[in-house]
Coordinates of C-alpha atoms in Angstrom, one line a residue:
M13 CA -2.6 71.5 6.9
F14 CA -1.3 73.9 4.3
Q15 CA -2.8 71.9 1.5
K16 CA -6.2 72.6 3.1
I17 CA -5.3 76.3 3.4
A18 CA -4.2 76.3 -0.3
A19 CA -7.4 74.7 -1.4
F20 CA -9.5 77.2 0.6
Y21 CA -7.4 80.0 -1.0
E22 CA -8.1 78.6 -4.5
N23 CA -11.8 78.1 -3.9
H24 CA -12.7 81.2 -1.8
I25 CA -10.0 83.9 -1.9
K26 CA -8.1 83.8 -5.2
H27 CA -11.0 85.0 -7.3
L28 CA -11.4 88.0 -5.0
L29 CA -7.7 88.9 -5.2
F30 CA -7.3 88.2 -8.9
P31 CA -10.5 88.6 -10.9
K32 CA -10.6 86.7 -14.1
D33 CA -10.3 89.6 -16.5
D34 CA -7.6 88.9 -19.2
L35 CA -4.7 89.7 -16.9
S36 CA -1.4 88.5 -18.3
D37 CA 0.8 86.3 -16.1
L38 CA 3.1 89.3 -15.5
A39 CA 0.3 91.5 -14.5
A40 CA -1.0 88.9 -12.1
D41 CA 2.4 88.5 -10.6
N42 CA 2.7 92.3 -10.2
L43 CA -0.7 92.3 -8.5
H44 CA 0.4 89.6 -6.1
V45 CA 3.5 91.6 -5.2
R46 CA 1.4 94.7 -4.6
K47 CA -0.9 92.7 -2.3
I48 CA 2.2 91.6 -0.4
T49 CA 3.5 95.1 -0.1
R50 CA 0.1 96.4 1.1
A51 CA -0.1 93.7 3.7
G52 CA 3.5 94.5 4.8
K53 CA 2.7 98.1 5.2
D54 CA -0.3 97.3 7.4
I55 CA 1.8 95.1 9.6
R56 CA 4.3 98.0 10.1
N57 CA 1.5 100.5 10.7
K58 CA 1.4 101.1 14.5
C59 CA -1.5 103.6 14.0
I60 CA -4.0 100.9 13.1
P61 CA -5.6 98.5 15.6
L62 CA -3.4 95.4 16.5
K63 CA -6.2 93.2 15.2
K64 CA -5.8 94.7 11.7
R65 CA -2.1 94.2 11.8
V66 CA -2.5 90.5 12.7
Q67 CA -5.1 90.1 9.9
A68 CA -2.5 91.6 7.5
A69 CA 0.0 89.1 8.8
S70 CA -2.4 86.3 8.0
H71 CA -2.9 87.7 4.5
L72 CA 0.9 88.0 4.0
G73 CA 1.6 84.4 4.9
L74 CA -1.1 83.1 2.6
L75 CA 0.1 85.2 -0.3
A76 CA 3.7 84.1 0.3
Y77 CA 2.8 80.4 0.4
T78 CA 0.5 80.4 -2.7
G79 CA 2.6 82.8 -4.8
G80 CA 5.8 80.7 -5.1
S81 CA 9.4 81.3 -4.2
G82 CA 9.6 84.8 -5.6
E83 CA 6.6 86.0 -3.6
A84 CA 7.9 84.3 -0.5
S85 CA 11.2 86.1 -0.9
Q86 CA 9.3 89.4 -1.3
A87 CA 7.3 88.6 1.9
G88 CA 10.6 87.8 3.6
H89 CA 11.2 91.5 3.8
Y90 CA 8.6 91.6 6.6
V91 CA 9.9 88.6 8.7
G92 CA 11.4 91.1 11.2
D93 CA 8.1 92.9 11.5
L94 CA 6.3 89.7 12.2
I95 CA 8.7 88.8 14.9
N96 CA 8.2 92.3 16.4
L97 CA 4.5 91.6 16.4
L98 CA 5.1 88.5 18.5
L99 CA 7.0 90.6 21.0
I100 CA 4.0 92.8 21.7
P101 CA 2.9 92.1 25.4
D102 CA -0.8 92.4 24.6
L103 CA -0.8 89.8 21.8
S104 CA -3.0 86.9 22.7
D105 CA -2.1 83.2 22.1
H106 CA -4.7 83.1 19.3
E107 CA -3.0 86.1 17.6
K108 CA 0.4 84.6 18.1
V109 CA -0.8 81.5 16.3
T110 CA -1.9 83.6 13.4
V111 CA 1.6 85.2 13.2
L112 CA 3.3 81.8 13.4
Q113 CA 1.0 80.6 10.5
S114 CA 2.2 83.5 8.5
L115 CA 5.8 82.9 9.2
S116 CA 5.3 79.2 8.3
G117 CA 3.9 80.2 4.9
I118 CA 6.8 82.6 4.3
C119 CA 9.6 80.2 5.4
Y120 CA 8.2 77.1 3.8
G121 CA 10.8 75.8 1.4
N122 CA 12.6 79.1 1.2
S123 CA 16.2 79.1 2.5
N124 CA 16.6 82.8 2.4
T125 CA 13.7 83.5 4.7
Q126 CA 14.8 80.7 7.0
K127 CA 18.2 82.3 7.2
Q128 CA 16.6 85.6 8.1
A129 CA 14.6 83.9 10.9
K130 CA 17.9 82.6 12.3
E131 CA 19.6 86.0 12.1
L132 CA 16.7 87.6 13.9
N133 CA 16.7 85.0 16.7
L134 CA 13.2 83.7 16.0
Y135 CA 14.4 80.4 17.4
G136 CA 14.9 81.8 20.9
L137 CA 11.3 83.2 20.8
L138 CA 9.9 79.8 19.6
L139 CA 11.7 77.9 22.3
S140 CA 10.3 80.3 24.9
Y141 CA 6.8 79.2 23.8
L142 CA 7.7 75.6 24.4
H143 CA 9.1 76.3 27.8
T144 CA 6.2 78.2 29.3
K145 CA 5.2 75.3 31.6
E146 CA 8.5 75.9 33.5
V147 CA 7.4 79.4 34.5
N148 CA 3.6 78.9 34.5
P149 CA 2.4 75.8 36.5
L150 CA -1.3 76.2 35.4
P151 CA -2.7 73.8 32.9
D152 CA -2.3 74.7 29.3
S153 CA -5.4 76.3 27.7
H154 CA -6.6 75.2 24.3
E155 CA -5.0 78.2 22.6
S156 CA -1.8 77.6 24.5
I157 CA -1.6 74.1 23.2
K158 CA -2.4 75.3 19.7
L159 CA 0.4 77.8 20.0
K160 CA 2.9 75.1 21.0
F161 CA 1.7 72.9 18.1
W162 CA 2.3 75.7 15.6
T163 CA 5.6 76.4 17.2
C164 CA 6.6 72.7 16.6
Y165 CA 5.4 73.0 13.0
L166 CA 7.4 76.1 12.3
L167 CA 10.5 74.6 13.9
N168 CA 10.2 71.6 11.6
I169 CA 10.2 74.0 8.6
L170 CA 13.2 75.9 9.9
C171 CA 15.1 72.7 10.7
C172 CA 14.6 71.1 7.3
N173 CA 18.0 70.6 5.6
N174 CA 19.5 73.0 8.1
I175 CA 22.2 71.2 10.1
P176 CA 23.5 74.3 11.9
V177 CA 20.0 75.0 13.3
I178 CA 19.6 71.4 14.4
K179 CA 22.9 71.6 16.3
M180 CA 21.9 74.9 17.9
L181 CA 18.6 73.5 19.1
N182 CA 20.4 70.4 20.5
H183 CA 22.1 72.7 23.0
D184 CA 18.7 73.5 24.7
E185 CA 18.7 71.0 27.6
S186 CA 14.9 71.1 28.3
L187 CA 13.8 70.9 24.7
Q188 CA 13.6 67.1 24.6
R189 CA 11.5 66.9 27.7
N190 CA 9.0 69.5 26.4
L191 CA 8.8 67.9 23.0
E192 CA 8.1 64.5 24.6
I193 CA 5.2 66.0 26.6
L194 CA 3.8 67.6 23.4
A195 CA 4.2 64.4 21.4
H196 CA 1.7 62.7 23.7
K197 CA -0.9 65.4 23.1
G198 CA -3.7 64.8 20.7
W199 CA -2.5 66.0 17.3
Y200 CA -6.0 65.5 15.8
G201 CA -6.5 67.1 12.4
W202 CA -2.7 67.5 11.8
P203 CA -1.0 65.5 9.0
N204 CA 1.8 64.6 11.5
N205 CA 2.7 64.8 15.1
Y206 CA 5.3 67.5 14.6
A207 CA 6.6 67.3 18.2
Q208 CA 7.5 63.7 17.5
V209 CA 9.0 64.6 14.1
L210 CA 11.2 67.2 15.8
L211 CA 12.4 64.5 18.3
Y212 CA 13.5 62.4 15.3
L213 CA 15.1 65.4 13.5
L214 CA 17.0 66.4 16.6
G215 CA 18.2 62.8 17.2
Y216 CA 16.5 62.4 20.5
H217 CA 14.3 59.5 19.3
F218 CA 14.6 57.2 16.3
P219 CA 11.7 56.0 14.1
K220 CA 10.6 52.4 14.7
T221 CA 11.3 50.2 11.8
D222 CA 9.9 46.7 11.0
L223 CA 12.6 44.1 11.0

């Protein structure tokens, strides 16, 4: 999924952000950081429309993912602001997905931002997205399913090489049931069924092996 995003960035966005004009690597890096800072300021700016703040969140995640560990750490300063966006009552499922995509780009392979996410209780919010069926008996909409898929993907990132988080999630009694339901959904277009991968990571299921 993110390989496709990265390819799109290389082909359609990078030349707009960083014109080929004899910039040194240092200058390019500084420009990247400035773009991150600008996006972060827009996310924090409550005076602009919510749609613009969500767009800035998307931009921030893409910059963090494509820029490397240093840029991801810089973008990590805004993890709390992204979580605050998710707490806005008027935020649609589609907009929540955009913010989760941003958090995925920032937390991917970066232990510092993953630690921030834990300290800011992002996990509790993500689990609430997976448990919505318990409080809302209506069938899931397309956007609701997409939100749960991205929740599973982000939880996979946050669980990777993180035993304390895995143990913490194991204390949620209804998580296994909700993941099993999602694992039977059509994960078409995804490189993996991330609900099933989570079931493996958390020790609820075990991968089948050929004897």
